[in-house]
MMTF fields as JSON, N, C-alpha, C and O atoms, coordinates in Angstrom:
{
  "mmtfVersion": "1.0.0",
  "mmtfProducer": "UNKNOWN",
  "numBonds": 471,
  "numAtoms": 472,
  "numGroups": 118,
  "numChains": 1,
  "numModels": 1,
  "chainsPerModel": [1],
  "groupsPerChain": [118],
  "chainIdList": ["A"],
  "bondAtomList": [4, 2, 8, 6, 12, 10, 16, 14, 20, 18, 24, 22, 28, 26, 32, 30, 36, 34, 40, 38, 44, 42, 48, 46, 52, 50, 56, 54, 60, 58, 64, 62, 68, 66, 72, 70, 76, 74, 80, 78, 84, 82, 88, 86, 92, 90, 96, 94, 100, 98, 104, 102, 108, 106, 112, 110, 116, 114, 120, 118, 124, 122, 128, 126, 132, 130, 136, 134, 140, 138, 144, 142, 148, 146, 152, 150, 156, 154, 160, 158, 164, 162, 168, 166, 172, 170, 176, 174, 180, 178, 184, 182, 188, 186, 192, 190, 196, 194, 200, 198, 204, 202, 208, 206, 212, 210, 216, 214, 220, 218, 224, 222, 228, 226, 232, 230, 236, 234, 240, 238, 244, 242, 248, 246, 252, 250, 256, 254, 260, 258, 264, 262, 268, 266, 272, 270, 276, 274, 280, 278, 284, 282, 288, 286, 292, 290, 296, 294, 300, 298, 304, 302, 308, 306, 312, 310, 316, 314, 320, 318, 324, 322, 328, 326, 332, 330, 336, 334, 340, 338, 344, 342, 348, 346, 352, 350, 356, 354, 360, 358, 364, 362, 368, 366, 372, 370, 376, 374, 380, 378, 384, 382, 388, 386, 392, 390, 396, 394, 400, 398, 404, 402, 408, 406, 412, 410, 416, 414, 420, 418, 424, 422, 428, 426, 432, 430, 436, 434, 440, 438, 444, 442, 448, 446, 452, 450, 456, 454, 460, 458, 464, 462, 468, 466],
  "bondOrderList": [1, 1, 1, 1, 1, 1, 1, 1, 1, 1, 1, 1, 1, 1, 1, 1, 1, 1, 1, 1, 1, 1, 1, 1, 1, 1, 1, 1, 1, 1, 1, 1, 1, 1, 1, 1, 1, 1, 1, 1, 1, 1, 1, 1, 1, 1, 1, 1, 1, 1, 1, 1, 1, 1, 1, 1, 1, 1, 1, 1, 1, 1, 1, 1, 1, 1, 1, 1, 1, 1, 1, 1, 1, 1, 1, 1, 1, 1, 1, 1, 1, 1, 1, 1, 1, 1, 1, 1, 1, 1, 1, 1, 1, 1, 1, 1, 1, 1, 1, 1, 1, 1, 1, 1, 1, 1, 1, 1, 1, 1, 1, 1, 1, 1, 1, 1, 1],
  "groupList": [{"groupName": "MET", "atomNameList": ["N", "CA", "C", "O"], "elementList": ["N", "C", "C", "O"], "formalChargeList": [0, 0, 0, 0], "bondAtomList": [1, 0, 2, 1, 3, 2], "bondOrderList": [1, 1, 2], "singleLetterCode": "M", "chemCompType": "L-PEPTIDE LINKING"}, {"groupName": "PRO", "atomNameList": ["N", "CA", "C", "O"], "elementList": ["N", "C", "C", "O"], "formalChargeList": [0, 0, 0, 0], "bondAtomList": [1, 0, 2, 1, 3, 2], "bondOrderList": [1, 1, 2], "singleLetterCode": "P", "chemCompType": "L-PEPTIDE LINKING"}, {"groupName": "GLU", "atomNameList": ["N", "CA", "C", "O"], "elementList": ["N", "C", "C", "O"], "formalChargeList": [0, 0, 0, 0], "bondAtomList": [1, 0, 2, 1, 3, 2], "bondOrderList": [1, 1, 2], "singleLetterCode": "E", "chemCompType": "L-PEPTIDE LINKING"}, {"groupName": "GLN", "atomNameList": ["N", "CA", "C", "O"], "elementList": ["N", "C", "C", "O"], "formalChargeList": [0, 0, 0, 0], "bondAtomList": [1, 0, 2, 1, 3, 2], "bondOrderList": [1, 1, 2], "singleLetterCode": "Q", "chemCompType": "L-PEPTIDE LINKING"}, {"groupName": "GLY", "atomNameList": ["N", "CA", "C", "O"], "elementList": ["N", "C", "C", "O"], "formalChargeList": [0, 0, 0, 0], "bondAtomList": [1, 0, 2, 1, 3, 2], "bondOrderList": [1, 1, 2], "singleLetterCode": "G", "chemCompType": "PEPTIDE LINKING"}, {"groupName": "TYR", "atomNameList": ["N", "CA", "C", "O"], "elementList": ["N", "C", "C", "O"], "formalChargeList": [0, 0, 0, 0], "bondAtomList": [1, 0, 2, 1, 3, 2], "bondOrderList": [1, 1, 2], "singleLetterCode": "Y", "chemCompType": "L-PEPTIDE LINKING"}, {"groupName": "THR", "atomNameList": ["N", "CA", "C", "O"], "elementList": ["N", "C", "C", "O"], "formalChargeList": [0, 0, 0, 0], "bondAtomList": [1, 0, 2, 1, 3, 2], "bondOrderList": [1, 1, 2], "singleLetterCode": "T", "chemCompType": "L-PEPTIDE LINKING"}, {"groupName": "VAL", "atomNameList": ["N", "CA", "C", "O"], "elementList": ["N", "C", "C", "O"], "formalChargeList": [0, 0, 0, 0], "bondAtomList": [1, 0, 2, 1, 3, 2], "bondOrderList": [1, 1, 2], "singleLetterCode": "V", "chemCompType": "L-PEPTIDE LINKING"}, {"groupName": "ARG", "atomNameList": ["N", "CA", "C", "O"], "elementList": ["N", "C", "C", "O"], "formalChargeList": [0, 0, 0, 0], "bondAtomList": [1, 0, 2, 1, 3, 2], "bondOrderList": [1, 1, 2], "singleLetterCode": "R", "chemCompType": "L-PEPTIDE LINKING"}, {"groupName": "ALA", "atomNameList": ["N", "CA", "C", "O"], "elementList": ["N", "C", "C", "O"], "formalChargeList": [0, 0, 0, 0], "bondAtomList": [1, 0, 2, 1, 3, 2], "bondOrderList": [1, 1, 2], "singleLetterCode": "A", "chemCompType": "L-PEPTIDE LINKING"}, {"groupName": "ASP", "atomNameList": ["N", "CA", "C", "O"], "elementList": ["N", "C", "C", "O"], "formalChargeList": [0, 0, 0, 0], "bondAtomList": [1, 0, 2, 1, 3, 2], "bondOrderList": [1, 1, 2], "singleLetterCode": "D", "chemCompType": "L-PEPTIDE LINKING"}, {"groupName": "ILE", "atomNameList": ["N", "CA", "C", "O"], "elementList": ["N", "C", "C", "O"], "formalChargeList": [0, 0, 0, 0], "bondAtomList": [1, 0, 2, 1, 3, 2], "bondOrderList": [1, 1, 2], "singleLetterCode": "I", "chemCompType": "L-PEPTIDE LINKING"}, {"groupName": "LEU", "atomNameList": ["N", "CA", "C", "O"], "elementList": ["N", "C", "C", "O"], "formalChargeList": [0, 0, 0, 0], "bondAtomList": [1, 0, 2, 1, 3, 2], "bondOrderList": [1, 1, 2], "singleLetterCode": "L", "chemCompType": "L-PEPTIDE LINKING"}, {"groupName": "ASN", "atomNameList": ["N", "CA", "C", "O"], "elementList": ["N", "C", "C", "O"], "formalChargeList": [0, 0, 0, 0], "bondAtomList": [1, 0, 2, 1, 3, 2], "bondOrderList": [1, 1, 2], "singleLetterCode": "N", "chemCompType": "L-PEPTIDE LINKING"}, {"groupName": "LYS", "atomNameList": ["N", "CA", "C", "O"], "elementList": ["N", "C", "C", "O"], "formalChargeList": [0, 0, 0, 0], "bondAtomList": [1, 0, 2, 1, 3, 2], "bondOrderList": [1, 1, 2], "singleLetterCode": "K", "chemCompType": "L-PEPTIDE LINKING"}, {"groupName": "PHE", "atomNameList": ["N", "CA", "C", "O"], "elementList": ["N", "C", "C", "O"], "formalChargeList": [0, 0, 0, 0], "bondAtomList": [1, 0, 2, 1, 3, 2], "bondOrderList": [1, 1, 2], "singleLetterCode": "F", "chemCompType": "L-PEPTIDE LINKING"}, {"groupName": "CYS", "atomNameList": ["N", "CA", "C", "O"], "elementList": ["N", "C", "C", "O"], "formalChargeList": [0, 0, 0, 0], "bondAtomList": [1, 0, 2, 1, 3, 2], "bondOrderList": [1, 1, 2], "singleLetterCode": "C", "chemCompType": "L-PEPTIDE LINKING"}, {"groupName": "SER", "atomNameList": ["N", "CA", "C", "O"], "elementList": ["N", "C", "C", "O"], "formalChargeList": [0, 0, 0, 0], "bondAtomList": [1, 0, 2, 1, 3, 2], "bondOrderList": [1, 1, 2], "singleLetterCode": "S", "chemCompType": "L-PEPTIDE LINKING"}, {"groupName": "HIS", "atomNameList": ["N", "CA", "C", "O"], "elementList": ["N", "C", "C", "O"], "formalChargeList": [0, 0, 0, 0], "bondAtomList": [1, 0, 2, 1, 3, 2], "bondOrderList": [1, 1, 2], "singleLetterCode": "H", "chemCompType": "L-PEPTIDE LINKING"}],
  "groupTypeList": [0, 1, 2, 3, 4, 5, 2, 6, 7, 8, 9, 2, 7, 8, 10, 8, 11, 12, 6, 7, 6, 12, 13, 8, 1, 2, 14, 12, 13, 9, 15, 13, 1, 3, 0, 0, 4, 10, 12, 12, 10, 7, 15, 10, 9, 9, 10, 9, 10, 10, 10, 7, 8, 7, 11, 7, 7, 6, 4, 9, 4, 8, 4, 15, 16, 9, 4, 9, 10, 7, 17, 17, 4, 4, 17, 17, 15, 10, 18, 8, 17, 9, 4, 9, 8, 18, 8, 10, 6, 4, 9, 4, 17, 8, 16, 9, 17, 17, 1, 9, 1, 17, 8, 17, 17, 8, 8, 17, 6, 9, 8, 8, 1, 9, 17, 4, 1, 9],
  "groupIdList": [1, 2, 3, 4, 5, 6, 7, 8, 9, 10, 11, 12, 13, 14, 15, 16, 17, 18, 19, 20, 21, 22, 23, 24, 25, 26, 27, 28, 29, 30, 31, 32, 33, 34, 35, 36, 37, 38, 39, 40, 41, 42, 43, 44, 45, 46, 47, 48, 49, 50, 51, 52, 53, 54, 55, 56, 57, 58, 59, 60, 61, 62, 63, 64, 65, 66, 67, 68, 69, 70, 71, 72, 73, 74, 75, 76, 77, 78, 79, 80, 81, 82, 83, 84, 85, 86, 87, 88, 89, 90, 91, 92, 93, 94, 95, 96, 97, 98, 99, 100, 101, 102, 103, 104, 105, 106, 107, 108, 109, 110, 111, 112, 113, 114, 115, 116, 117, 118],
  "secStructList": [7, 7, 7, 7, 7, 7, 1, 1, 3, 3, 3, 3, 3, 3, 6, 6, 3, 3, 3, 3, 3, 3, 7, 7, 4, 4, 4, 6, 6, 7, 5, 7, 2, 2, 2, 2, 2, 2, 2, 2, 2, 2, 2, 2, 2, 2, 2, 2, 7, 6, 6, 7, 7, 3, 3, 3, 3, 3, 3, 1, 6, 6, 7, 1, 7, 7, 1, 5, 7, 7, 6, 6, 4, 4, 4, 6, 6, 7, 6, 6, 6, 6, 6, 7, 1, 1, 6, 6, 7, 1, 2, 2, 2, 2, 2, 2, 2, 7, 1, 1, 7, 3, 3, 3, 6, 6, 7, 1, 1, 7, 1, 1, 7, 7, 1, 1, 7, 7],
  "xCoordList": [132.411, 131.624, 132.373, 133.372, 131.914, 132.599, 132.401, 131.349, 133.418, 133.309, 132.313, 132.334, 131.459, 130.442, 130.922, 131.913, 130.213, 130.542, 129.861, 129.028, 130.196, 129.582, 130.148, 131.309, 129.321, 129.724, 130.498, 131.401, 130.168, 130.73, 131.509, 132.047, 131.58, 132.337, 133.104, 132.753, 134.159, 134.874, 134.715, 134.704, 134.593, 134.439, 135.386, 135.442, 136.133, 137.086, 137.109, 137.173, 137.056, 137.152, 138.519, 138.935, 139.205, 140.489, 140.586, 140.373, 140.903, 141.031, 139.769, 139.848, 138.602, 137.29, 136.938, 135.994, 137.704, 137.462, 137.009, 137.729, 135.821, 135.317, 135.755, 135.38, 136.546, 136.942, 136.118, 136.194, 135.329, 134.495, 135.16, 135.351, 135.509, 136.165, 135.203, 134.768, 134.869, 134.071, 134.937, 136.082, 134.423, 135.277, 134.782, 134.455, 134.741, 134.471, 135.522, 135.171, 136.807, 137.852, 137.817, 138.256, 137.292, 137.216, 136.211, 136.255, 135.31, 134.314, 134.553, 133.649, 135.776, 136.113, 135.144, 134.801, 134.709, 133.816, 132.501, 131.937, 132.02, 130.742, 129.627, 129.562, 128.766, 127.703, 126.551, 126.046, 126.126, 124.999, 124.056, 124.388, 122.912, 121.968, 122.551, 122.236, 123.389, 124.015, 124.889, 124.871, 125.656, 126.507, 125.656, 126.022, 124.53, 123.654, 123.199, 123.235, 122.772, 122.344, 123.473, 123.277, 124.658, 125.813, 126.152, 126.418, 126.143, 126.448, 125.4, 125.742, 124.137, 123.09, 123.294, 123.122, 123.658, 123.931, 125.113, 125.063, 126.181, 127.367, 127.016, 127.422, 126.269, 125.909, 125.0, 125.137, 124.075, 123.214, 124.043, 123.827, 124.994, 125.846, 126.707, 126.923, 127.195, 128.008, 127.175, 127.659, 125.936, 125.057, 124.81, 124.646, 124.784, 124.515, 125.766, 125.671, 126.936, 128.207, 128.759, 129.204, 128.73, 129.206, 130.714, 131.209, 131.447, 132.886, 133.239, 134.382, 132.296, 132.555, 132.316, 131.199, 133.382, 133.282, 133.356, 132.837, 133.997, 134.188, 134.044, 134.45, 133.463, 133.358, 134.138, 133.905, 135.067, 135.844, 135.445, 135.447, 135.104, 134.74, 135.828, 136.184, 136.348, 137.407, 137.1, 136.117, 137.927, 137.705, 138.915, 140.052, 138.674, 139.751, 140.216, 139.434, 141.478, 141.995, 142.311, 142.625, 142.228, 142.686, 141.622, 141.924, 140.386, 139.336, 138.493, 138.209, 138.089, 137.207, 135.851, 135.42, 135.169, 133.87, 133.578, 133.62, 133.284, 133.019, 131.612, 131.253, 130.815, 129.425, 128.521, 128.886, 127.354, 126.371, 126.794, 127.28, 126.61, 126.839, 125.559, 124.572, 125.584, 124.398, 124.522, 123.887, 125.343, 125.603, 124.363, 124.331, 123.351, 122.144, 121.08, 119.913, 121.469, 120.556, 119.613, 119.948, 118.444, 117.485, 116.941, 116.398, 117.071, 116.557, 117.628, 117.4, 118.794, 119.897, 119.504, 119.893, 118.747, 118.333, 116.832, 116.379, 116.082, 114.627, 114.172, 113.917, 114.071, 113.76, 112.353, 112.112, 111.449, 110.083, 110.039, 109.322, 110.793, 110.795, 111.492, 111.271, 112.328, 113.001, 112.129, 112.534, 110.927, 110.017, 110.203, 109.593, 111.031, 111.259, 110.146, 109.66, 109.75, 108.704, 109.253, 108.532, 110.505, 111.151, 112.613, 113.104, 113.306, 114.654, 115.704, 116.794, 115.434, 116.449, 116.365, 116.496, 116.15, 116.074, 117.329, 117.352, 118.363, 119.539, 120.63, 120.397, 121.829, 122.975, 123.376, 123.824, 123.225, 123.58, 122.736, 123.258, 121.437, 120.546, 120.866, 120.848, 121.158, 121.454, 122.754, 122.841, 123.76, 125.039, 124.856, 125.422, 124.08, 123.858, 123.119, 123.27, 122.32, 121.565, 122.284, 121.783, 123.449, 124.2, 124.758, 125.252, 124.686, 125.233, 126.758, 127.345, 127.418, 128.881, 129.395, 128.878, 130.42, 131.025, 131.585, 132.105, 131.486, 131.996, 132.915, 132.821, 133.82, 134.752, 134.989, 135.3, 134.844, 135.103, 136.569, 137.144, 137.18, 138.592, 138.811, 139.949, 137.748, 137.885, 137.708, 137.903, 137.351, 137.116, 138.133, 138.648, 138.42, 139.435, 138.841, 139.589, 137.523, 136.907, 135.86, 135.277, 135.63, 134.644, 133.241, 132.989, 132.335, 130.937, 130.32, 129.486, 130.729, 130.172, 131.28, 132.036, 131.423, 132.507, 132.263, 131.119, 133.334, 133.23, 132.703, 133.002, 131.916, 131.306, 132.035, 131.41, 133.308, 134.11, 135.368, 135.602, 136.186, 137.444, 137.169, 136.288, 137.915, 137.744, 138.471, 138.436],
  "yCoordList": [-160.077, -161.289, -162.209, -162.816, -162.321, -163.194, -164.66, -165.051, -165.459, -166.887, -167.522, -167.256, -168.346, -169.039, -170.457, -170.918, -171.135, -172.509, -173.498, -174.285, -173.476, -174.38, -175.783, -175.959, -176.772, -178.166, -178.668, -179.491, -178.193, -178.786, -177.814, -178.218, -176.55, -175.564, -174.642, -174.481, -174.042, -172.969, -171.72, -171.8, -170.576, -169.318, -168.283, -168.098, -167.608, -166.603, -165.453, -165.676, -164.226, -163.04, -162.414, -162.152, -162.181, -161.491, -160.641, -161.134, -159.382, -158.453, -158.427, -158.378, -158.46, -158.381, -159.633, -159.622, -160.702, -161.973, -162.999, -163.287, -163.541, -164.609, -165.941, -166.286, -166.686, -168.031, -169.023, -169.073, -169.81, -170.849, -172.184, -172.522, -172.94, -174.233, -175.335, -175.408, -176.196, -177.385, -178.236, -178.531, -178.636, -179.225, -180.597, -180.798, -181.526, -182.934, -183.775, -184.635, -183.542, -184.217, -185.735, -186.437, -186.244, -187.701, -188.322, -189.527, -187.512, -187.963, -187.28, -187.212, -186.773, -186.027, -184.866, -184.526, -184.262, -183.096, -183.363, -182.471, -184.596, -184.947, -184.077, -183.856, -183.598, -182.659, -183.378, -184.37, -182.881, -183.473, -182.358, -181.183, -182.684, -181.644, -180.654, -179.465, -181.118, -180.209, -179.19, -178.006, -179.645, -178.733, -177.715, -176.544, -178.159, -177.227, -176.132, -174.954, -176.503, -175.517, -174.577, -173.367, -175.147, -174.32, -173.337, -172.165, -173.802, -172.912, -171.817, -170.665, -172.162, -171.146, -170.071, -168.884, -170.479, -169.519, -168.621, -167.41, -169.222, -168.444, -167.45, -166.29, -167.887, -166.99, -165.861, -164.724, -166.16, -165.118, -164.087, -162.883, -164.571, -163.653, -162.812, -161.627, -163.406, -162.666, -161.583, -160.474, -161.9, -160.916, -159.718, -158.595, -159.956, -158.883, -158.084, -157.062, -158.534, -157.898, -157.141, -157.75, -155.818, -155.003, -155.118, -154.714, -155.66, -155.829, -157.044, -157.17, -157.934, -159.11, -158.724, -158.382, -158.783, -158.43, -159.656, -159.631, -160.727, -161.934, -163.148, -163.115, -164.216, -165.476, -166.537, -166.754, -167.193, -168.293, -169.555, -169.568, -170.61, -171.883, -172.898, -173.094, -173.539, -174.527, -175.719, -175.697, -176.75, -177.936, -178.287, -178.127, -178.767, -179.23, -180.611, -181.388, -180.903, -182.226, -182.39, -181.421, -183.625, -183.933, -183.798, -183.981, -183.483, -183.359, -182.126, -181.757, -181.481, -180.321, -180.761, -180.302, -181.653, -182.168, -183.417, -183.391, -184.503, -185.771, -185.833, -186.821, -184.806, -184.817, -185.093, -184.843, -185.605, -185.852, -187.02, -188.036, -186.873, -187.961, -188.793, -188.392, -189.929, -190.786, -191.985, -193.018, -191.834, -192.951, -193.379, -194.495, -192.526, -192.948, -193.488, -193.603, -193.816, -194.453, -193.488, -192.325, -193.976, -193.225, -191.982, -191.106, -191.886, -190.707, -189.643, -188.683, -189.807, -188.87, -187.425, -186.543, -187.18, -185.822, -185.779, -185.362, -186.211, -186.178, -184.751, -184.363, -183.971, -182.548, -182.306, -181.277, -183.212, -183.007, -183.082, -182.307, -183.999, -184.102, -182.903, -182.609, -182.213, -181.012, -179.775, -178.686, -179.919, -178.797, -177.992, -176.934, -178.47, -177.743, -178.052, -179.181, -177.041, -177.252, -177.966, -178.717, -177.739, -178.472, -178.651, -178.028, -179.473, -179.862, -178.788, -178.906, -177.749, -176.752, -175.529, -174.402, -175.734, -174.613, -174.519, -173.794, -175.237, -175.331, -174.329, -173.257, -174.698, -173.794, -173.38, -172.252, -174.267, -173.899, -172.748, -171.802, -172.825, -171.745, -170.479, -169.384, -170.622, -169.461, -168.796, -167.569, -169.596, -169.052, -168.293, -167.214, -168.838, -168.185, -166.866, -165.978, -166.714, -165.48, -164.471, -163.365, -164.831, -163.925, -162.759, -162.954, -161.532, -160.381, -160.357, -159.645, -161.12, -161.131, -162.049, -163.154, -161.612, -162.521, -163.735, -163.606, -164.903, -166.099, -166.842, -166.716, -167.632, -168.407, -169.73, -169.772, -170.789, -172.121, -172.444, -172.028, -173.185, -173.527, -174.458, -174.635, -175.056, -175.975, -175.281, -175.902, -174.036, -173.322, -172.211, -171.689, -171.852, -170.834, -169.455, -168.484, -169.339, -168.036, -167.757, -168.68, -166.503, -166.111, -166.389, -166.301, -166.722, -166.926, -165.63, -165.612, -164.542, -163.24, -162.223, -162.256, -161.322, -160.338, -159.378, -159.081, -158.904, -157.92, -156.623, -156.261, -155.911, -154.667, -153.461, -152.446, -153.563, -152.456, -153.002, -154.21, -152.124, -152.602, -153.499, -153.216, -154.567, -155.503, -155.033, -155.699],
  "zCoordList": [116.87, 117.063, 118.017, 117.628, 119.246, 120.195, 119.834, 119.329, 120.099, 119.805, 120.764, 121.966, 120.232, 121.015, 121.305, 120.738, 122.187, 122.537, 121.614, 122.063, 120.342, 119.378, 119.541, 119.91, 119.263, 119.405, 118.185, 118.336, 116.98, 115.761, 114.883, 113.852, 115.265, 114.481, 115.422, 116.591, 114.879, 115.57, 114.716, 113.488, 115.36, 114.636, 115.231, 116.447, 114.352, 114.807, 113.809, 112.601, 114.312, 113.465, 113.676, 114.804, 112.57, 112.6, 111.337, 110.229, 111.508, 110.374, 109.518, 108.291, 110.166, 109.527, 108.705, 107.915, 108.903, 108.208, 109.243, 110.2, 109.046, 109.901, 109.312, 108.191, 110.07, 109.648, 110.441, 111.669, 109.728, 110.335, 110.008, 108.839, 111.05, 110.868, 111.26, 112.409, 110.306, 110.62, 111.537, 111.194, 112.69, 113.709, 114.181, 115.351, 113.226, 113.546, 112.825, 112.017, 113.104, 112.328, 112.437, 111.526, 113.559, 113.72, 112.751, 112.504, 112.202, 111.219, 109.869, 109.036, 109.654, 108.429, 108.217, 107.085, 109.328, 109.31, 108.59, 107.956, 108.691, 108.067, 108.653, 109.863, 107.784, 108.118, 108.791, 108.266, 109.962, 110.676, 111.136, 110.976, 111.69, 112.105, 113.114, 113.055, 114.031, 114.995, 114.269, 114.606, 113.272, 112.512, 111.755, 111.658, 111.224, 110.531, 111.485, 111.132, 112.685, 113.668, 114.074, 114.19, 114.29, 114.651, 113.534, 113.801, 112.289, 111.164, 111.02, 110.756, 111.188, 111.108, 112.181, 111.907, 113.393, 114.459, 114.109, 114.324, 113.565, 113.182, 112.083, 112.15, 111.07, 109.97, 110.456, 110.005, 111.369, 111.932, 112.702, 112.567, 113.511, 114.267, 113.328, 113.584, 112.253, 111.276, 110.594, 110.369, 110.269, 109.64, 110.548, 110.071, 111.852, 112.807, 113.162, 113.842, 112.712, 113.064, 111.862, 110.889, 111.931, 110.811, 110.587, 109.535, 111.554, 111.38, 110.536, 110.098, 110.297, 109.458, 108.006, 107.618, 107.205, 105.793, 104.883, 103.767, 105.353, 104.543, 105.457, 106.619, 104.92, 105.65, 104.881, 103.692, 105.575, 105.007, 105.767, 106.998, 105.038, 105.674, 105.346, 104.184, 106.388, 106.222, 107.127, 107.867, 107.074, 107.889, 108.725, 108.281, 109.941, 110.811, 110.352, 109.804, 110.576, 110.241, 108.775, 108.085, 108.297, 106.94, 105.859, 104.679, 106.233, 105.227, 105.45, 106.589, 104.353, 104.473, 105.001, 106.058, 104.271, 104.691, 103.878, 102.648, 104.564, 103.887, 103.314, 102.674, 103.53, 103.083, 104.266, 105.415, 103.981, 105.038, 105.916, 105.418, 107.209, 108.148, 108.195, 108.812, 107.551, 107.479, 108.419, 108.21, 109.452, 110.362, 111.152, 111.672, 111.254, 111.968, 111.02, 111.396, 109.808, 108.87, 108.176, 107.952, 107.841, 107.051, 107.726, 107.052, 109.029, 109.732, 109.961, 110.698, 109.333, 109.556, 109.322, 110.086, 108.288, 107.964, 107.71, 106.644, 108.694, 108.575, 108.829, 109.969, 107.755, 107.867, 108.421, 109.052, 108.201, 108.708, 110.229, 110.861, 110.825, 112.288, 112.923, 114.098, 112.158, 112.67, 112.511, 112.918, 111.922, 111.782, 110.509, 110.356, 109.596, 108.351, 107.35, 107.277, 106.584, 105.587, 104.356, 103.699, 104.05, 102.963, 103.307, 104.248, 102.58, 102.978, 102.775, 103.335, 102.006, 101.699, 102.599, 102.122, 103.885, 104.824, 105.673, 106.668, 105.295, 106.145, 105.878, 105.321, 106.287, 106.263, 104.849, 104.642, 103.886, 102.511, 102.0, 101.412, 102.222, 101.822, 102.594, 102.033, 103.877, 104.719, 104.287, 104.244, 103.971, 103.519, 102.22, 102.046, 101.318, 100.023, 100.177, 99.337, 101.235, 101.413, 102.299, 102.5, 102.832, 103.697, 102.899, 101.789, 103.452, 102.747, 102.732, 101.918, 103.613, 103.625, 102.533, 102.369, 101.766, 100.785, 101.514, 102.623, 100.907, 101.557, 100.609, 99.388, 101.214, 100.411, 101.107, 102.297, 100.37, 100.893, 100.657, 99.651, 101.579, 101.413, 100.227, 99.791, 99.698, 98.571, 97.227, 96.182, 97.239, 95.988, 95.833, 96.822, 94.606, 94.381, 94.149, 94.033, 94.078, 93.849, 94.913, 95.482, 95.172, 96.177, 95.663, 94.461, 96.559, 96.18, 95.721, 94.816, 96.348, 96.05, 96.142, 97.113, 95.194, 95.285, 96.444, 96.786, 97.034, 98.106, 97.557, 96.419, 98.357, 97.874, 98.45, 98.759, 98.59, 99.1, 99.726, 99.704, 100.287, 100.891, 102.08, 102.892, 102.179, 103.296, 104.515, 105.549]
}
């Protein structure tokens, strides 16, 4: 999986492990619509790459993720204007449906056990 020019995340595969780094350290990696799109692209590319066996999500700088970036007020996550039928069509849902086991840097256990040698 070649690294893409994402605006808010970095993605690197090494030893069949995809490390996704949330990369907005100046905002404590606060989640915004651009990050959602970048993560969805990364997860889609990982699903298409048989060499990716595990996905690890971490954050650049001193914080993993401060949560939603609501700096633009009430329209920060207006899912209807983005064309979504409901609000749960984003990266969290996509990550949960990915066939690759994933692990967040803030959790001590894998979301899904590996189904063979990594």
